[in-house]
Amino acid sequence: MRPILTLTPNPALDLSAGTAQVRPNTKLRCGPALVEPGGGGVNVSRAVHQLGGASRCLVALGGATGAALEAGLVAQGLDVLRVSAPGDTRQSLAVTCEETGNQFRFSLAGAAWSEADCAGFLEAVKAAVEPGALVVLSGSLPPGMGPEWLKPLADVVAAADATFIVDTSGEPLKRLAAEGGADVLRMDHAEARFLSGTQLADVAEVRAFAATLAKVTPQVIVAMGAAGSVMACSDGSAWHAAGADVPVVSKVGAGDSFVGGFTLSLASGKPREEALQAGMAAASAAVMTAGTELCRIEDYNRLLPECVLTRL
């Protein structure tokens, strides 16, 4: 089993609750709140753990919220490597309107990082990464850590002969898509549409777009929600894994669950196309759970055969 290291420079303490109706300019009374540690890499490590695997979770934390987030991770049995971050760790809020089933998600900004903070995180990664590991950077970068930090981070991973799996958005995604640096680059349908400037209406169009990015990145994955995920590889091969037909309770954490299932499958020695299928099973399992509960292994095992794998 290859070691897994997740990186979360911009975590959040996730709060989720429900309310009867969502109306403007009025006090909305919510039900009991579910509080979970969150942020891309944190959720990937949680998903790996819930699927029966193990990882180390390198996470930047600050203040009382950071302490609460760390305590939550330890309570869940995760191996936490703490890096000091400026200010107080941010929070996010997801509120489900019980009248319509719509979910409203609010993500607060964290404190801005200095160049010294960014350099300190890079040194922590250098100390933590093991030879041959799978290193996952998932989620956003904190304010002050621009996309220019991706190259030195990728260089650290490459120097350890490790595999760099990235799931991000915005300018960092745009930089990686254009210049490379990741071994595996994942994005959702909206992000792919943003990069391509087109609607990417079907699997064929998504495959063609992913193939253009695979000229600089060995494996490119585009998630299409319930329609599954497409992976294009630099050797010209391409695959599609279907999503399972399941009731959707919450989409929070589905992408991170995909990355967790995908990474754990690779770590266990499975080929990349089977890892794609495993990722879709984990994502399908995640949307069945409330709040940020992520994927349950019993759902994952049941749904795996339903996430049909097709070579394109």
Tab-separated table of C-alpha atoms in Angstrom:
chain	number	residue	atom	x	y	z
A	1	MET	CA	0.000	0.000	0.000
A	2	ARG	CA	1.453	3.347	-1.043
A	3	PRO	CA	1.323	6.071	1.634
A	4	ILE	CA	-1.225	8.876	1.217
A	5	LEU	CA	-0.575	12.465	2.321
A	6	THR	CA	-3.308	15.092	2.011
A	7	LEU	CA	-2.582	18.827	2.033
A	8	THR	CA	-5.086	21.382	3.326
A	9	PRO	CA	-3.710	24.926	3.514
A	10	ASN	CA	-7.225	26.433	3.728
A	11	PRO	CA	-9.407	24.212	5.965
A	12	ALA	CA	-12.763	25.148	7.459
A	13	LEU	CA	-14.923	24.071	10.347
A	14	ASP	CA	-18.123	23.019	8.558
A	15	LEU	CA	-21.515	23.696	10.109
A	16	SER	CA	-24.681	22.315	8.496
A	17	ALA	CA	-28.315	22.596	9.523
A	18	GLY	CA	-31.836	22.740	8.148
A	19	THR	CA	-34.578	25.357	8.335
A	20	ALA	CA	-38.234	25.208	7.352
A	21	GLN	CA	-38.091	28.060	4.833
A	22	VAL	CA	-35.501	30.488	3.480
A	23	ARG	CA	-36.843	34.023	3.255
A	24	PRO	CA	-34.945	37.351	3.060
A	25	ASN	CA	-34.924	39.933	5.856
A	26	THR	CA	-36.188	37.582	8.533
A	27	LYS	CA	-34.700	35.493	11.302
A	28	LEU	CA	-34.367	31.888	10.114
A	29	ARG	CA	-34.499	29.381	12.931
A	30	CYS	CA	-32.479	26.264	12.190
A	31	GLY	CA	-32.541	22.794	13.631
A	32	PRO	CA	-29.581	21.214	15.444
A	33	ALA	CA	-26.254	21.880	13.739
A	34	LEU	CA	-23.857	19.180	12.575
A	35	VAL	CA	-20.257	20.315	13.091
A	36	GLU	CA	-17.495	18.581	11.129
A	37	PRO	CA	-13.868	19.336	10.254
A	38	GLY	CA	-13.692	20.343	6.593
A	39	GLY	CA	-11.654	21.666	3.720
A	40	GLY	CA	-10.656	19.718	0.622
A	41	GLY	CA	-7.685	17.696	1.837
A	42	VAL	CA	-9.260	17.171	5.261
A	43	ASN	CA	-12.355	15.686	3.625
A	44	VAL	CA	-10.226	13.483	1.368
A	45	SER	CA	-8.476	12.047	4.436
A	46	ARG	CA	-11.831	11.560	6.158
A	47	ALA	CA	-13.179	9.734	3.084
A	48	VAL	CA	-10.083	7.508	2.882
A	49	HIS	CA	-10.515	6.650	6.569
A	50	GLN	CA	-14.245	5.926	6.182
A	51	LEU	CA	-13.456	3.615	3.256
A	52	GLY	CA	-11.101	1.593	5.415
A	53	GLY	CA	-7.808	3.192	4.376
A	54	ALA	CA	-5.202	5.339	6.106
A	55	SER	CA	-3.576	8.660	5.317
A	56	ARG	CA	-1.737	11.483	6.965
A	57	CYS	CA	-3.465	14.852	6.937
A	58	LEU	CA	-1.194	17.914	6.809
A	59	VAL	CA	-3.420	20.849	7.686
A	60	ALA	CA	-2.811	24.541	8.440
A	61	LEU	CA	-4.643	25.575	11.613
A	62	GLY	CA	-4.959	28.706	13.711
A	63	GLY	CA	-6.842	29.998	16.747
A	64	ALA	CA	-9.708	28.455	18.671
A	65	THR	CA	-11.526	27.281	15.536
A	66	GLY	CA	-8.357	25.566	14.366
A	67	ALA	CA	-8.056	23.808	17.721
A	68	ALA	CA	-11.670	22.624	17.461
A	69	LEU	CA	-11.075	21.377	13.921
A	70	GLU	CA	-7.949	19.482	14.974
A	71	ALA	CA	-9.783	17.916	17.922
A	72	GLY	CA	-12.515	16.761	15.546
A	73	LEU	CA	-9.984	15.124	13.230
A	74	VAL	CA	-8.226	13.350	16.090
A	75	ALA	CA	-11.580	12.163	17.450
A	76	GLN	CA	-12.290	10.587	14.068
A	77	GLY	CA	-9.008	8.683	14.216
A	78	LEU	CA	-7.052	10.688	11.642
A	79	ASP	CA	-3.290	11.138	11.694
A	80	VAL	CA	-2.940	14.942	11.824
A	81	LEU	CA	0.207	16.904	10.983
A	82	ARG	CA	-0.461	20.452	12.195
A	83	VAL	CA	1.061	23.520	10.555
A	84	SER	CA	0.532	26.912	12.207
A	85	ALA	CA	-1.584	29.327	10.160
A	86	PRO	CA	-2.190	33.026	10.727
A	87	GLY	CA	-5.393	34.186	12.394
A	88	ASP	CA	-8.334	31.950	13.200
A	89	THR	CA	-9.277	29.049	10.959
A	90	ARG	CA	-12.327	29.936	8.862
A	91	GLN	CA	-15.804	28.458	9.073
A	92	SER	CA	-18.369	27.443	6.452
A	93	LEU	CA	-22.137	27.057	6.723
A	94	ALA	CA	-24.547	24.884	4.716
A	95	VAL	CA	-28.271	25.418	5.302
A	96	THR	CA	-30.909	23.196	3.707
A	97	CYS	CA	-34.348	24.667	3.027
A	98	GLU	CA	-36.788	21.930	4.044
A	99	GLU	CA	-39.582	23.481	1.961
A	100	THR	CA	-37.713	23.141	-1.355
A	101	GLY	CA	-34.782	20.844	-0.614
A	102	ASN	CA	-32.390	23.530	-1.877
A	103	GLN	CA	-29.100	23.915	-0.061
A	104	PHE	CA	-27.389	27.253	0.557
A	105	ARG	CA	-23.640	27.136	1.165
A	106	PHE	CA	-21.615	29.984	2.673
A	107	SER	CA	-17.827	29.892	2.922
A	108	LEU	CA	-16.076	32.531	5.021
A	109	ALA	CA	-12.623	33.866	4.171
A	110	GLY	CA	-9.623	33.108	6.352
A	111	ALA	CA	-6.748	35.362	7.353
A	112	ALA	CA	-4.263	36.421	4.668
A	113	TRP	CA	-0.966	34.520	4.545
A	114	SER	CA	2.414	36.187	4.337
A	115	GLU	CA	5.270	34.905	2.189
A	116	ALA	CA	6.805	33.442	5.347
A	117	ASP	CA	3.584	31.531	6.062
A	118	CYS	CA	3.619	30.098	2.538
A	119	ALA	CA	7.273	29.127	2.809
A	120	GLY	CA	6.612	27.464	6.162
A	121	PHE	CA	3.850	25.341	4.649
A	122	LEU	CA	6.166	24.316	1.816
A	123	GLU	CA	8.847	23.235	4.293
A	124	ALA	CA	6.272	21.219	6.225
A	125	VAL	CA	5.293	19.383	3.043
A	126	LYS	CA	8.953	18.694	2.258
A	127	ALA	CA	9.408	17.145	5.703
A	128	ALA	CA	6.205	15.082	5.489
A	129	VAL	CA	6.232	13.614	1.984
A	130	GLU	CA	7.484	10.025	1.731
A	131	PRO	CA	9.120	8.463	-1.333
A	132	GLY	CA	6.510	7.051	-3.699
A	133	ALA	CA	3.579	8.593	-1.820
A	134	LEU	CA	0.312	9.836	-3.258
A	135	VAL	CA	0.122	13.527	-2.338
A	136	VAL	CA	-3.317	15.140	-2.604
A	137	LEU	CA	-3.858	18.897	-2.720
A	138	SER	CA	-7.600	19.490	-2.585
A	139	GLY	CA	-9.580	22.675	-2.058
A	140	SER	CA	-8.777	26.350	-2.307
A	141	LEU	CA	-5.564	28.161	-1.433
A	142	PRO	CA	-5.720	30.681	1.419
A	143	PRO	CA	-5.604	34.433	0.743
A	144	GLY	CA	-1.989	35.418	0.109
A	145	MET	CA	-0.936	32.024	-1.279
A	146	GLY	CA	-1.107	32.657	-5.008
A	147	PRO	CA	-0.913	30.088	-7.806
A	148	GLU	CA	2.820	30.787	-8.153
A	149	TRP	CA	3.314	28.545	-5.094
A	150	LEU	CA	2.042	25.517	-7.013
A	151	LYS	CA	5.286	24.996	-8.928
A	152	PRO	CA	7.581	24.808	-5.881
A	153	LEU	CA	5.020	22.544	-4.245
A	154	ALA	CA	4.957	20.275	-7.308
A	155	ASP	CA	8.772	20.273	-7.326
A	156	VAL	CA	8.844	19.051	-3.703
A	157	VAL	CA	6.470	16.213	-4.574
A	158	ALA	CA	8.426	15.279	-7.702
A	159	ALA	CA	11.723	15.256	-5.768
A	160	ALA	CA	10.285	12.512	-3.542
A	161	ASP	CA	9.228	10.490	-6.612
A	162	ALA	CA	5.657	10.906	-5.367
A	163	THR	CA	2.423	11.353	-7.339
A	164	PHE	CA	0.719	14.768	-7.165
A	165	ILE	CA	-3.100	14.692	-7.313
A	166	VAL	CA	-4.753	18.125	-7.412
A	167	ASP	CA	-8.402	19.146	-7.149
A	168	THR	CA	-8.697	22.930	-7.014
A	169	SER	CA	-10.442	25.810	-8.772
A	170	GLY	CA	-10.077	29.373	-10.008
A	171	GLU	CA	-6.648	30.753	-10.839
A	172	PRO	CA	-4.709	27.788	-9.395
A	173	LEU	CA	-6.662	25.433	-11.657
A	174	LYS	CA	-6.155	27.720	-14.632
A	175	ARG	CA	-2.383	27.783	-13.989
A	176	LEU	CA	-2.106	23.996	-13.694
A	177	ALA	CA	-4.270	23.403	-16.769
A	178	ALA	CA	-2.047	25.664	-18.865
A	179	GLU	CA	1.403	24.835	-17.494
A	180	GLY	CA	1.093	21.381	-15.930
A	181	GLY	CA	2.647	20.378	-12.629
A	182	ALA	CA	0.105	17.844	-11.388
A	183	ASP	CA	0.182	14.143	-12.221
A	184	VAL	CA	-3.603	13.966	-11.874
A	185	LEU	CA	-5.789	17.058	-12.265
A	186	ARG	CA	-9.480	16.839	-11.361
A	187	MET	CA	-12.178	19.453	-11.877
A	188	ASP	CA	-15.970	19.593	-11.900
A	189	HIS	CA	-18.155	20.307	-14.917
A	190	ALA	CA	-18.554	24.015	-14.133
A	191	GLU	CA	-14.807	24.488	-13.805
A	192	ALA	CA	-14.202	22.647	-17.070
A	193	ARG	CA	-16.771	24.867	-18.802
A	194	PHE	CA	-15.007	27.918	-17.371
A	195	LEU	CA	-11.657	26.759	-18.734
A	196	SER	CA	-12.971	25.699	-22.135
A	197	GLY	CA	-15.331	28.591	-22.708
A	198	THR	CA	-17.938	26.111	-24.008
A	199	GLN	CA	-20.877	24.166	-22.570
A	200	LEU	CA	-19.252	20.705	-22.861
A	201	ALA	CA	-22.718	19.284	-23.371
A	202	ASP	CA	-21.942	15.561	-23.416
A	203	VAL	CA	-19.345	12.904	-22.652
A	204	ALA	CA	-17.755	13.184	-26.103
A	205	GLU	CA	-17.174	16.924	-25.739
A	206	VAL	CA	-15.831	16.495	-22.215
A	207	ARG	CA	-13.462	13.776	-23.408
A	208	ALA	CA	-12.151	15.984	-26.238
A	209	PHE	CA	-11.539	18.871	-23.838
A	210	ALA	CA	-9.850	16.682	-21.219
A	211	ALA	CA	-7.617	15.249	-23.948
A	212	THR	CA	-6.310	18.741	-24.764
A	213	LEU	CA	-5.308	19.212	-21.105
A	214	ALA	CA	-3.708	15.752	-21.047
A	215	LYS	CA	-0.987	17.130	-23.324
A	216	VAL	CA	0.602	18.736	-20.227
A	217	THR	CA	-0.941	16.629	-17.423
A	218	PRO	CA	-0.709	12.804	-17.472
A	219	GLN	CA	-4.286	12.260	-16.236
A	220	VAL	CA	-7.178	14.737	-16.383
A	221	ILE	CA	-10.539	13.983	-14.750
A	222	VAL	CA	-13.715	15.977	-15.335
A	223	ALA	CA	-16.675	15.269	-13.066
A	224	MET	CA	-20.144	15.569	-14.616
A	225	GLY	CA	-22.268	15.059	-11.516
A	226	ALA	CA	-24.822	12.272	-11.856
A	227	ALA	CA	-23.600	11.699	-15.435
A	228	GLY	CA	-20.329	10.321	-14.070
A	229	SER	CA	-16.689	11.270	-14.617
A	230	VAL	CA	-14.425	11.256	-17.680
A	231	MET	CA	-10.673	10.633	-17.516
A	232	ALA	CA	-8.303	11.380	-20.396
A	233	CYS	CA	-4.672	10.270	-20.261
A	234	SER	CA	-1.527	11.467	-21.986
A	235	ASP	CA	-1.156	8.091	-23.766
A	236	GLY	CA	-4.400	8.776	-25.655
A	237	SER	CA	-6.652	6.483	-23.630
A	238	ALA	CA	-9.900	7.748	-22.105
A	239	TRP	CA	-12.498	6.301	-19.740
A	240	HIS	CA	-15.959	7.063	-18.398
A	241	ALA	CA	-17.334	5.879	-15.050
A	242	ALA	CA	-21.075	6.270	-14.606
A	243	GLY	CA	-22.678	7.641	-11.479
A	244	ALA	CA	-24.984	5.340	-9.521
A	245	ASP	CA	-28.702	6.122	-9.456
A	246	VAL	CA	-29.149	7.174	-5.822
A	247	PRO	CA	-31.316	9.614	-3.846
A	248	VAL	CA	-29.476	12.913	-3.352
A	249	VAL	CA	-29.521	14.224	0.219
A	250	SER	CA	-26.505	16.565	0.070
A	251	LYS	CA	-23.820	17.180	-2.534
A	252	VAL	CA	-21.382	18.573	0.045
A	253	GLY	CA	-18.175	16.544	0.021
A	254	ALA	CA	-19.004	14.465	-3.043
A	255	GLY	CA	-15.942	15.697	-4.939
A	256	ASP	CA	-13.638	15.100	-1.990
A	257	SER	CA	-15.131	11.632	-1.538
A	258	PHE	CA	-14.382	10.959	-5.209
A	259	VAL	CA	-10.748	11.949	-4.683
A	260	GLY	CA	-10.584	9.810	-1.537
A	261	GLY	CA	-11.940	6.721	-3.290
A	262	PHE	CA	-9.772	7.324	-6.358
A	263	THR	CA	-6.586	7.837	-4.327
A	264	LEU	CA	-7.164	4.874	-2.021
A	265	SER	CA	-7.714	2.636	-5.046
A	266	LEU	CA	-4.437	3.805	-6.618
A	267	ALA	CA	-2.639	3.336	-3.303
A	268	SER	CA	-3.781	-0.284	-3.196
A	269	GLY	CA	-2.284	-0.940	-6.627
A	270	LYS	CA	-5.426	-0.801	-8.783
A	271	PRO	CA	-5.102	0.519	-12.366
A	272	ARG	CA	-6.140	4.119	-13.011
A	273	GLU	CA	-9.429	3.206	-14.727
A	274	GLU	CA	-10.538	1.113	-11.740
A	275	ALA	CA	-9.556	4.016	-9.518
A	276	LEU	CA	-11.890	6.211	-11.587
A	277	GLN	CA	-14.720	3.753	-10.946
A	278	ALA	CA	-13.891	3.665	-7.228
A	279	GLY	CA	-13.982	7.452	-7.113
A	280	MET	CA	-17.455	7.506	-8.668
A	281	ALA	CA	-18.721	4.916	-6.177
A	282	ALA	CA	-17.437	7.044	-3.293
A	283	ALA	CA	-18.986	10.208	-4.749
A	284	SER	CA	-22.316	8.433	-5.310
A	285	ALA	CA	-22.238	7.190	-1.724
A	286	ALA	CA	-21.464	10.684	-0.423
A	287	VAL	CA	-24.539	12.376	-1.917
A	288	MET	CA	-26.732	9.932	0.019
A	289	THR	CA	-25.584	11.329	3.386
A	290	ALA	CA	-26.545	14.535	5.182
A	291	GLY	CA	-24.306	17.537	5.696
A	292	THR	CA	-20.621	16.702	5.490
A	293	GLU	CA	-20.914	13.064	6.548
A	294	LEU	CA	-19.209	11.966	3.291
A	295	CYS	CA	-19.266	8.349	2.091
A	296	ARG	CA	-20.172	5.221	4.045
A	297	ILE	CA	-18.243	2.070	3.182
A	298	GLU	CA	-21.364	-0.110	3.036
A	299	ASP	CA	-22.889	2.220	0.427
A	300	TYR	CA	-19.593	2.361	-1.470
A	301	ASN	CA	-19.326	-1.428	-1.668
A	302	ARG	CA	-22.912	-1.765	-2.850
A	303	LEU	CA	-22.649	1.000	-5.470
A	304	LEU	CA	-19.260	0.088	-6.967
A	305	PRO	CA	-20.692	-2.381	-9.564
A	306	GLU	CA	-23.334	0.204	-10.546
A	307	CYS	CA	-20.662	2.756	-11.545
A	308	VAL	CA	-20.141	1.105	-14.916
A	309	LEU	CA	-16.702	1.647	-16.451
A	310	THR	CA	-16.466	2.223	-20.215
A	311	ARG	CA	-13.420	2.790	-22.389
A	312	LEU	CA	-14.032	5.717	-24.729
